[in-house]
Coordinates of C-alpha atoms in Angstrom, one line a residue:
M1 CA 97.4 147.6 65.4
E2 CA 97.1 151.3 65.4
T3 CA 100.3 153.4 64.7
L4 CA 101.4 155.3 67.8
P5 CA 102.5 158.9 67.3
E6 CA 106.2 159.3 67.3
S7 CA 107.5 160.3 70.7
P8 CA 109.1 163.7 71.1
Q9 CA 112.5 162.3 72.1
H10 CA 112.9 161.0 68.5
H11 CA 113.0 164.6 67.1
K12 CA 116.6 165.8 67.1
H13 CA 115.6 169.5 67.3
V14 CA 113.7 168.9 70.6
H15 CA 116.0 169.4 73.6
N16 CA 115.2 168.3 77.1
F17 CA 116.6 170.5 79.8
G18 CA 115.4 168.4 82.7
F19 CA 113.2 169.5 85.6
F20 CA 113.5 173.2 85.0
H21 CA 113.0 173.5 81.2
N22 CA 111.2 176.8 80.5
A23 CA 111.2 177.6 84.2
D24 CA 111.8 181.2 85.4
H25 CA 113.2 182.6 88.7
T26 CA 113.7 179.1 90.1
T27 CA 115.4 178.7 93.5
V28 CA 116.2 175.2 94.8
F29 CA 117.2 174.4 98.4
G30 CA 118.6 170.8 98.5
G31 CA 116.5 167.7 97.7
N32 CA 116.8 164.6 95.6
F33 CA 115.3 164.5 92.1
T34 CA 114.3 161.5 89.9
T35 CA 113.6 161.8 86.2
V36 CA 110.9 159.5 84.9
T37 CA 110.6 159.2 81.2
N38 CA 108.9 156.9 78.6
I39 CA 105.6 156.8 80.4
T40 CA 103.1 155.2 78.1
N41 CA 99.4 154.6 78.8
I42 CA 98.5 151.0 78.3
H43 CA 95.5 151.9 76.2
E44 CA 97.6 154.0 73.9
R45 CA 100.0 151.0 73.4
D46 CA 97.4 148.2 73.0
N47 CA 94.3 148.2 71.0
G48 CA 91.2 146.2 71.9
F49 CA 92.2 143.0 70.1
S50 CA 95.6 143.0 71.9
I51 CA 93.9 143.4 75.3
L52 CA 91.5 140.6 74.4
Q53 CA 94.4 138.3 73.4
S54 CA 96.2 138.9 76.7
N55 CA 93.2 137.5 78.6
V56 CA 92.8 134.3 76.5
A57 CA 93.6 130.9 77.9
T58 CA 95.1 129.2 74.8
A59 CA 95.5 125.9 76.6
A60 CA 91.7 125.6 76.8
F61 CA 91.2 125.4 73.0
H62 CA 90.3 121.9 71.7
S63 CA 93.1 122.4 69.2
S64 CA 95.7 123.8 71.6
K65 CA 99.3 122.4 71.3
Q66 CA 99.5 122.6 75.1
R67 CA 96.9 119.8 75.3
L68 CA 99.4 117.3 73.9
D69 CA 97.6 114.3 72.5
P70 CA 94.2 115.1 74.1
P71 CA 91.8 112.2 74.7
R72 CA 89.5 111.5 71.7
C73 CA 87.2 108.7 70.8
H74 CA 88.9 105.5 69.5
A75 CA 87.9 104.7 65.9
H76 CA 84.4 103.0 65.7
T77 CA 83.6 103.6 69.4
R78 CA 81.1 106.0 70.9
E79 CA 79.4 106.1 67.5
A80 CA 75.9 106.2 68.9
V81 CA 76.5 109.2 71.2
L82 CA 78.5 111.1 68.5
A83 CA 75.7 110.5 66.0
E84 CA 73.1 111.8 68.5
L85 CA 75.2 114.9 69.2
L86 CA 75.8 115.6 65.5
E87 CA 72.0 115.3 64.8
W88 CA 71.4 117.8 67.6
I89 CA 74.1 120.2 66.4
E90 CA 73.0 120.2 62.8
A91 CA 69.3 120.6 63.4
P92 CA 67.9 123.6 61.5
H93 CA 67.1 126.6 63.7
N94 CA 63.4 126.6 62.9
I95 CA 62.9 123.0 64.2
R96 CA 65.4 123.1 67.1
T97 CA 64.1 121.8 70.4
A98 CA 67.1 122.1 72.6
W99 CA 69.7 124.9 72.9
I100 CA 71.8 123.3 75.6
A101 CA 73.1 119.7 75.8
W102 CA 74.5 118.2 78.9
L103 CA 76.8 115.2 78.4
S104 CA 77.2 113.6 81.8
G105 CA 78.8 110.5 83.2
A106 CA 81.0 109.0 85.9
A107 CA 84.6 110.0 86.4
G108 CA 86.7 108.6 83.6
A109 CA 83.7 107.7 81.4
G110 CA 85.2 109.4 78.4
K111 CA 83.3 112.7 78.4
S112 CA 86.4 114.8 77.4
A113 CA 87.1 112.3 74.6
V114 CA 83.6 112.8 73.2
C115 CA 83.9 116.6 73.4
Q116 CA 87.2 116.5 71.7
S117 CA 86.0 114.3 68.9
I118 CA 82.8 116.2 68.4
A119 CA 84.7 119.5 68.1
E120 CA 87.1 118.0 65.6
M121 CA 84.2 116.4 63.6
C122 CA 82.3 119.8 63.5
K123 CA 85.4 121.6 62.3
R124 CA 85.9 119.0 59.5
R125 CA 82.3 119.3 58.5
G126 CA 82.5 123.1 58.3
A127 CA 80.5 123.8 61.4
R128 CA 81.5 126.8 63.6
V129 CA 82.7 125.6 67.0
A130 CA 84.5 127.3 69.8
S131 CA 85.6 125.4 72.9
F132 CA 86.9 125.7 76.4
F133 CA 88.3 122.6 78.2
F134 CA 88.5 123.2 82.0
F135 CA 91.3 121.4 83.8
R136 CA 91.7 121.6 87.6
A137 CA 95.5 121.3 87.5
D138 CA 96.0 124.2 85.1
R139 CA 95.6 127.6 86.7
T140 CA 95.0 129.2 83.3
R141 CA 91.8 127.1 82.8
N142 CA 90.5 126.0 86.1
T143 CA 88.4 129.2 86.7
V144 CA 85.9 131.2 84.6
D145 CA 88.3 134.2 84.5
A146 CA 89.4 133.5 81.0
L147 CA 86.3 131.8 79.6
A148 CA 84.6 134.8 78.0
A149 CA 87.8 136.1 76.4
T150 CA 88.8 132.7 75.1
L151 CA 85.4 132.1 73.5
A152 CA 85.3 135.7 72.1
Y153 CA 88.7 135.2 70.5
Q154 CA 87.6 132.0 68.8
L155 CA 84.3 133.8 67.8
I156 CA 86.4 136.3 65.9
Q157 CA 88.3 133.6 64.0
L158 CA 85.0 131.9 63.1
L159 CA 83.0 135.0 62.3
P160 CA 85.5 137.7 61.2
A161 CA 82.6 140.2 60.7
V162 CA 82.1 140.3 64.5
K163 CA 85.7 141.5 65.2
P164 CA 85.0 145.2 65.0
Y165 CA 82.1 144.9 67.5
V166 CA 84.3 142.9 70.0
V167 CA 87.3 145.3 69.6
E168 CA 85.0 148.3 70.0
A169 CA 83.5 146.8 73.2
V170 CA 87.0 146.1 74.8
E171 CA 88.3 149.6 73.8
G172 CA 85.2 151.2 75.3
D173 CA 85.7 149.3 78.6
P174 CA 89.3 148.0 78.9
L175 CA 88.6 146.7 82.4
I176 CA 85.7 144.5 81.2
F177 CA 87.8 141.4 82.2
E178 CA 87.6 142.5 85.8
Q179 CA 83.8 142.4 85.8
A180 CA 81.5 139.5 86.5
F181 CA 81.3 136.6 84.0
E182 CA 77.7 137.4 83.0
D183 CA 78.7 140.9 82.1
Q184 CA 81.7 139.7 80.1
L185 CA 79.5 137.3 78.2
E186 CA 77.0 140.0 77.4
V187 CA 79.5 142.5 76.2
L188 CA 82.0 140.3 74.4
I189 CA 79.8 137.6 72.9
V190 CA 76.0 138.2 73.1
A191 CA 75.9 141.9 72.0
P192 CA 78.3 141.4 69.1
L193 CA 76.4 138.3 67.9
R194 CA 73.1 140.2 68.0
R195 CA 74.6 143.0 65.9
L196 CA 75.9 140.4 63.4
L197 CA 72.6 138.6 63.3
V198 CA 70.9 141.7 61.9
S199 CA 73.2 141.7 58.8
D200 CA 73.8 137.9 58.5
P201 CA 71.2 135.6 60.0
S202 CA 72.6 132.4 58.4
W203 CA 75.2 131.3 60.9
T204 CA 75.0 128.9 63.8
L205 CA 77.6 128.7 66.5
L206 CA 78.4 125.8 68.8
L207 CA 80.2 126.3 72.1
V208 CA 81.8 123.2 73.7
I209 CA 82.5 123.6 77.4
D210 CA 84.0 120.5 78.9
G211 CA 84.9 119.6 82.5
V212 CA 82.6 122.1 84.2
D213 CA 83.1 120.1 87.4
E214 CA 86.8 120.9 87.2
C215 CA 86.2 124.6 87.5
V216 CA 87.1 125.9 90.9
G217 CA 84.1 126.5 93.2
E218 CA 80.7 124.7 93.1
S219 CA 78.8 128.0 93.2
T220 CA 80.8 129.2 90.2
Q221 CA 80.0 126.0 88.3
M222 CA 76.3 126.6 89.0
M223 CA 76.6 130.2 88.0
L224 CA 78.2 129.3 84.7
V225 CA 75.5 126.9 83.7
Q226 CA 72.7 129.2 84.9
T227 CA 74.1 132.2 83.0
F228 CA 73.9 130.3 79.7
A229 CA 70.5 129.0 80.6
R230 CA 69.1 132.5 81.1
L231 CA 70.8 133.7 77.9
L232 CA 69.4 130.9 75.7
S233 CA 66.0 130.5 77.3
A234 CA 64.7 133.2 74.9
R235 CA 65.7 131.0 72.0
D236 CA 66.4 134.0 69.9
L237 CA 70.1 133.4 69.1
P238 CA 71.5 130.7 66.7
L239 CA 73.9 129.7 69.5
I240 CA 74.0 126.3 71.2
V241 CA 76.1 125.0 74.0
L242 CA 77.4 121.5 74.8
F243 CA 78.4 121.1 78.5
A244 CA 80.2 118.0 79.7
S245 CA 80.7 117.1 83.4
R246 CA 80.2 114.5 86.1
R247 CA 76.7 114.3 87.6
E248 CA 77.6 116.0 90.8
N249 CA 74.8 117.3 93.0
Q250 CA 75.4 121.0 92.4
L251 CA 75.3 120.5 88.6
Q252 CA 72.2 118.4 88.8
M253 CA 70.6 121.3 90.5
A254 CA 71.9 123.8 87.9
F255 CA 70.6 121.7 85.0
S256 CA 67.3 121.2 86.7
A257 CA 66.6 124.9 87.1
R258 CA 63.5 126.5 85.6
D259 CA 65.4 128.3 82.9
M260 CA 66.4 124.9 81.5
T261 CA 62.8 124.0 80.8
G262 CA 62.3 123.3 77.1
I263 CA 65.9 124.0 76.1
L264 CA 67.9 121.1 77.6
K265 CA 68.9 117.8 76.0
E266 CA 70.5 115.3 78.4
L267 CA 72.9 112.5 77.4
Q268 CA 74.3 110.2 80.0
L269 CA 77.3 108.1 79.2
D270 CA 76.1 104.8 80.5
N271 CA 75.3 101.4 79.2
N272 CA 72.7 102.8 76.9
Y273 CA 75.6 103.7 74.6
Q274 CA 77.2 100.2 74.6
S275 CA 80.3 101.3 76.5
H276 CA 81.4 97.7 77.3
A277 CA 81.4 96.8 73.6
D278 CA 83.3 100.0 72.8
I279 CA 85.9 99.3 75.5
Q280 CA 86.3 95.7 74.2
R281 CA 87.0 97.1 70.7
F282 CA 89.4 99.7 72.0
L283 CA 91.4 97.0 73.9
D284 CA 91.4 94.6 71.0
D285 CA 92.7 97.2 68.6
S286 CA 95.2 98.5 71.1
F287 CA 96.6 95.0 71.9
E288 CA 96.9 94.3 68.1
Q289 CA 98.8 97.6 67.8
I290 CA 101.2 96.6 70.6
K291 CA 101.8 93.2 69.0
R292 CA 102.5 94.8 65.6
T293 CA 104.8 97.7 66.8
H294 CA 106.3 97.0 70.2
P295 CA 110.1 96.4 70.4
F296 CA 109.4 93.2 72.4
S297 CA 106.6 91.9 70.1
R298 CA 108.7 88.9 69.2
R299 CA 108.4 87.7 72.8
L300 CA 104.7 87.8 72.7
A301 CA 102.7 84.6 72.0
P302 CA 100.5 84.7 68.9
A303 CA 97.4 84.3 71.2
W304 CA 98.5 87.0 73.6
P305 CA 96.6 88.3 75.4
P306 CA 94.0 85.5 76.1
L307 CA 90.4 86.6 75.6
A308 CA 89.7 85.9 79.3
H309 CA 92.3 88.5 80.3
V310 CA 90.9 91.1 77.9
Q311 CA 87.4 90.5 79.3
E312 CA 88.7 90.8 82.8
I313 CA 89.9 94.3 82.0
V314 CA 86.5 95.1 80.3
K315 CA 84.7 94.0 83.5
K316 CA 87.1 96.0 85.7
S317 CA 86.5 99.1 83.6
S318 CA 82.8 99.1 84.7
G319 CA 81.9 100.9 81.5
Q320 CA 84.5 103.7 82.2
F321 CA 87.2 104.2 79.5
I322 CA 89.8 105.5 81.9
F323 CA 90.7 102.1 83.4
A324 CA 91.2 100.5 80.0
A325 CA 93.2 103.5 78.8
V326 CA 95.5 103.4 81.8
V327 CA 96.1 99.7 81.3
I328 CA 97.0 100.1 77.7
K329 CA 99.3 103.1 78.5
F330 CA 101.2 101.0 81.0
V331 CA 101.3 97.8 79.0
S332 CA 102.5 99.6 75.8
S333 CA 105.5 101.1 77.5
P334 CA 108.4 100.5 75.0
K335 CA 110.8 99.9 78.0
A336 CA 109.2 96.7 79.2
N337 CA 107.8 93.4 78.0
P338 CA 104.0 93.9 77.5
A339 CA 103.2 90.4 78.8
T340 CA 105.1 91.2 82.0
Q341 CA 103.3 94.6 82.3
L342 CA 99.9 93.0 81.9
E343 CA 100.8 90.5 84.7
I344 CA 101.6 93.4 87.0
V345 CA 98.3 95.0 86.1
R346 CA 96.5 91.7 86.9
G347 CA 98.3 91.5 90.3
L348 CA 100.2 88.4 89.3
R349 CA 103.6 90.1 89.7
P350 CA 104.8 92.6 92.2
A351 CA 104.7 96.2 90.8
G352 CA 108.1 97.1 92.4
R353 CA 108.7 100.7 91.5
A354 CA 106.2 100.7 88.7
T355 CA 103.0 102.6 89.1
P356 CA 100.5 101.1 86.6
F357 CA 97.5 103.0 88.0
A358 CA 99.1 106.4 88.8
E359 CA 96.7 108.4 86.6
L360 CA 93.7 106.5 88.0
D361 CA 94.9 106.9 91.6
A362 CA 95.3 110.6 91.1
L363 CA 91.7 110.8 90.0
Y364 CA 90.5 108.8 93.0
M365 CA 92.7 110.9 95.4
H366 CA 91.2 114.1 94.1
I367 CA 87.6 112.9 94.4
L368 CA 88.1 111.7 98.0
S369 CA 89.8 115.0 98.9
Q370 CA 86.5 116.8 98.2
V371 CA 84.8 114.9 101.1
E372 CA 84.7 117.1 104.2
D373 CA 83.9 114.4 106.7
I374 CA 86.0 111.6 105.3
Q375 CA 86.1 109.1 108.2
P376 CA 82.4 108.0 108.2
V377 CA 82.5 107.9 104.4
L378 CA 85.5 105.5 104.5
E379 CA 83.7 103.4 107.0
L380 CA 80.6 103.1 104.8
L381 CA 82.8 102.2 101.8
A382 CA 84.8 99.7 103.9
Y383 CA 81.6 98.0 105.2
T384 CA 80.3 97.7 101.6
I385 CA 83.5 96.3 100.2
F386 CA 84.2 93.8 103.0
C387 CA 80.7 92.6 103.4
G388 CA 78.9 93.2 100.2
A389 CA 75.8 93.8 102.3
K390 CA 72.6 95.5 101.1
L391 CA 72.1 99.2 101.6
S392 CA 69.4 98.7 104.2
E393 CA 71.7 96.4 106.2
M394 CA 74.5 98.8 106.0
L395 CA 72.3 101.7 107.2
Y396 CA 71.1 99.5 110.1
F397 CA 74.6 98.6 111.1
F398 CA 75.7 102.3 111.3
Q399 CA 72.3 103.4 112.6
L400 CA 72.0 105.9 109.7
A401 CA 68.9 107.2 107.9
E402 CA 69.2 106.9 104.1
D403 CA 69.0 110.7 103.8
D404 CA 72.0 111.0 106.1
A405 CA 74.0 108.4 104.1
E406 CA 73.1 110.2 100.9
V407 CA 74.5 113.5 102.3
L408 CA 77.7 111.9 103.4
L409 CA 78.3 110.2 100.1
A410 CA 77.2 113.1 97.9
P411 CA 80.7 114.2 96.9
L412 CA 81.3 110.7 95.5
T413 CA 78.5 110.6 93.0
S414 CA 81.0 110.3 90.2
V415 CA 82.3 107.0 91.5
I416 CA 79.4 105.4 93.5
T417 CA 75.6 105.5 93.5
L418 CA 73.0 104.6 96.0
D419 CA 70.5 102.4 94.2
S420 CA 67.3 102.2 96.2
E421 CA 65.7 99.9 93.7
T422 CA 68.3 97.1 94.2
D423 CA 69.0 98.2 97.8
M424 CA 72.7 98.4 97.0
L425 CA 75.5 100.9 97.2
R426 CA 77.0 100.4 93.8
F427 CA 80.6 101.2 92.7
L428 CA 80.7 102.8 89.2
H429 CA 84.4 101.9 89.1
A430 CA 85.2 98.3 90.0
S431 CA 88.8 99.3 90.5
L432 CA 88.0 101.7 93.3
P433 CA 87.8 99.0 96.0
D434 CA 91.3 97.8 94.9
F435 CA 92.6 101.3 95.3
L436 CA 91.0 101.7 98.8
K437 CA 92.4 98.4 100.1
S438 CA 96.0 99.3 99.0
R439 CA 98.0 101.4 101.5
E440 CA 100.6 102.0 98.8
R441 CA 98.0 103.5 96.4
S442 CA 95.5 105.2 98.6
G443 CA 97.6 106.3 101.6
A444 CA 95.4 108.1 104.2
Y445 CA 92.3 106.8 102.4
C446 CA 93.2 103.1 102.9
I447 CA 90.3 101.2 104.4
S448 CA 92.3 98.1 105.4
E449 CA 93.0 99.5 108.8
L450 CA 89.4 100.1 109.6
G451 CA 88.8 96.4 110.6
T452 CA 89.4 97.1 114.3
H453 CA 86.9 99.9 114.4
L454 CA 84.3 98.0 112.4
A455 CA 84.7 94.9 114.6
I456 CA 84.2 97.1 117.8
L457 CA 81.1 98.6 116.2
W458 CA 79.8 95.1 115.4
F459 CA 80.2 94.1 119.1
D460 CA 78.5 97.4 120.2
N461 CA 75.5 96.6 118.0
A462 CA 75.4 93.1 119.4
A463 CA 75.5 94.3 123.0
A464 CA 72.7 96.8 122.2
G465 CA 70.5 93.9 121.0
R466 CA 70.3 95.2 117.5
F467 CA 71.0 91.7 116.0
Q468 CA 68.3 90.0 118.1
D469 CA 65.3 90.2 115.7
F470 CA 66.7 92.1 112.7
P471 CA 65.3 90.3 109.6
G472 CA 68.6 90.7 107.8
A473 CA 70.6 89.5 110.8
S474 CA 72.0 86.6 108.8
R475 CA 73.8 89.2 106.6
N476 CA 75.5 90.7 109.6
V477 CA 77.8 87.8 110.0
D478 CA 80.8 89.5 108.5
L479 CA 82.5 89.9 111.8
G480 CA 85.1 87.5 110.5
A481 CA 86.0 89.9 107.7
F482 CA 86.5 92.7 110.2
L483 CA 88.6 90.5 112.6
A484 CA 90.8 89.4 109.7
L485 CA 91.9 93.0 109.3
A486 CA 91.8 94.0 113.0
Q487 CA 94.9 95.0 114.9
P488 CA 95.5 94.4 118.7
D489 CA 93.5 96.9 120.6
L490 CA 92.4 97.1 124.2
A491 CA 88.9 98.2 123.4
L492 CA 88.5 95.3 120.9
R493 CA 89.9 92.8 123.5
T494 CA 87.3 94.0 126.0
C495 CA 84.5 93.5 123.5
I496 CA 85.7 90.0 122.7
S497 CA 86.0 89.0 126.3
E498 CA 82.6 90.4 127.2
F499 CA 80.7 89.1 124.1
D500 CA 77.7 87.0 125.0
P501 CA 76.4 84.7 122.2
W502 CA 72.9 85.0 123.6
Q503 CA 73.0 88.6 122.2
T504 CA 73.0 87.2 118.7
P505 CA 71.1 83.9 118.7
T506 CA 69.6 84.4 115.2
I507 CA 73.1 84.8 113.6
F508 CA 74.4 81.6 115.2
M509 CA 71.3 79.7 114.1
A510 CA 71.2 81.1 110.6
Y511 CA 74.9 80.9 109.7
T512 CA 76.5 77.4 110.2
Y513 CA 80.1 78.5 110.3
F514 CA 79.7 81.8 112.2
A515 CA 81.3 80.3 115.4
D516 CA 84.2 79.0 113.3
D517 CA 84.8 82.3 111.6
I518 CA 84.7 84.5 114.8
L519 CA 87.0 82.1 116.6
D520 CA 89.4 81.9 113.7
G521 CA 89.5 85.7 113.4
V522 CA 90.3 86.2 117.1
S523 CA 92.9 83.5 117.1
H524 CA 95.1 85.5 114.7
I525 CA 95.1 88.6 116.8
D526 CA 97.9 88.8 119.4
F527 CA 96.6 90.8 122.3
G528 CA 99.7 89.9 124.3
D529 CA 97.5 88.2 126.9
G530 CA 98.7 84.6 126.3
G531 CA 95.4 83.8 124.4
E532 CA 93.1 84.7 127.4
A533 CA 90.7 86.7 125.3
Y534 CA 90.4 83.8 122.8
R535 CA 89.8 81.2 125.5
T536 CA 87.1 83.4 127.1
L537 CA 85.3 83.8 123.8
L538 CA 85.6 80.1 123.1
G539 CA 84.2 79.2 126.5
N540 CA 81.2 81.5 126.0
I541 CA 80.5 80.1 122.5
V542 CA 80.8 76.5 123.8
R543 CA 78.3 77.2 126.6
F544 CA 75.8 78.7 124.1
L545 CA 76.1 75.9 121.5
R546 CA 75.8 73.2 124.2
K547 CA 72.5 74.6 125.4
E548 CA 70.9 76.2 122.3
Q549 CA 72.4 74.2 119.4
P550 CA 73.6 70.8 120.6
E551 CA 73.9 69.5 117.1
K552 CA 76.5 72.1 116.3
F553 CA 78.1 71.6 119.6
D554 CA 78.8 68.0 118.6
E555 CA 80.6 69.3 115.5
I556 CA 83.2 71.3 117.4
N557 CA 86.7 70.2 116.3
I558 CA 88.6 72.3 118.9
D559 CA 90.1 70.8 122.0
I560 CA 87.7 72.1 124.7
A561 CA 88.5 69.6 127.5
D562 CA 89.5 72.3 129.9
I563 CA 86.4 74.3 129.1
M564 CA 84.1 71.3 129.6
E565 CA 85.8 70.7 133.0
A566 CA 85.2 74.3 134.0
I567 CA 81.5 74.0 132.9
S568 CA 81.1 70.8 134.9
K569 CA 82.4 72.6 138.0
E570 CA 80.1 75.5 137.4
E571 CA 77.1 73.2 137.1
E572 CA 78.1 71.3 140.2
Q573 CA 78.3 74.5 142.2
Q574 CA 75.0 75.6 140.9
F575 CA 73.4 72.3 141.9
L576 CA 74.9 72.5 145.4
S577 CA 73.7 76.0 145.8
L578 CA 70.1 74.8 145.2
Q579 CA 70.3 72.1 147.9

């Protein structure tokens, strides 16, 4: 740091006579006077490097102590994707085919762990790597404000020869950190690197930018990616960038831009990288560690946990490491018996005050909070979970075009996908339905109370004749599932009382037990009418079966003597009216 000139007040022979020192013929008429001393210009106090340091987000480093025990790949897992990334990073400049790599995957797939591990591996191998790990809950690293400064600081540590250029740039424009990110990147990183390249063309620098989707503002996320794309599209800098994020729509757009042509390498953390096998290895090793080190290990059976229980966790993980990691974190707590903890996870014991899935629930809560129009989205999810219907049948039920459904569900691309080939809405997290069905875990996002609305919608569709000839009508028999969750409601009672089985003949004919299911569902709802709604529904179904499906009518096991008596009277009156 530069030595500041000694201030005058430090010289004993200099005397300060206040406001009127060296003044002549001064006349003062009243007034209040304030003496201000020790005024120092910030740019006299701090040099460029100090200013740079004050704008760095130290928590964003891959080696930051503030990121206590950051996620990293478990030993002997993710080997294929790590090897592919290392091959890309270490490729000679003259044969390089991609300057940007995009590592994408579902929420909780382990992207940050891969980025952490690759940064540490590069450092051990002597490669130059600078990093920035975005995190939405940390205000110092959930925007791009500190990104350029943080990367520039690391650049100086990796390539000391660049320091004079960066310091000179900051001292020449001390307010550079108030300017747009693209300008900061050009001044603090690109220009200094170009000057260094002239004198030393042998270096290569890797930037690891993880969690782009956790940066505040979708437009900012796109700007960040597009800025680097424009920079590297010229292919004239030995600089490469690894981005990691979820495959959210705005980022798919950014990585599909024209500037990405010919410089992008995509890696998706999916089953191509044997994630299920990696999760199995992680669980096996972790359970062995628990049996070896846990204070309650003596209470664990030699064969604990059974292979079937481990495979159950693997299946529930759906290829995403976060579920398995959350389970192990909960089960390994030194304050409880691991076997008991595992039973809580599997739903065999009440959780009580324990929160085994708190970390996972927070992730789901955040993702759902990004949905602007949440109600129809929850209805679509509820229908899929309760019915397991095909995508086309769900769209028909809600009278939605596929494009409209895709727009509604767009904010959830990190946890679900619309698979047109299999005609299914597929959950990327098998644990998400459990979360959505639990009021304790999901709160306002709980779908278990949507049964009433979905049942009413089913009756509305029936009344509109939408189940008359629909080829997939046999799949729309899940009214029983809705009624099982329904609460007493006047509108629902009206629908039940007015339901005419002739509105849905194909369902009754295609599904043997449909009548039983609908009657059983209604019998458990107390409308406070003494069972009138139920008896009305039963009467209508009996009349339909007696005329249209006599073989099923003969199988009715319910006491319908009073209904048959009423039917006889109705038929007698009809006969007399014809005489």
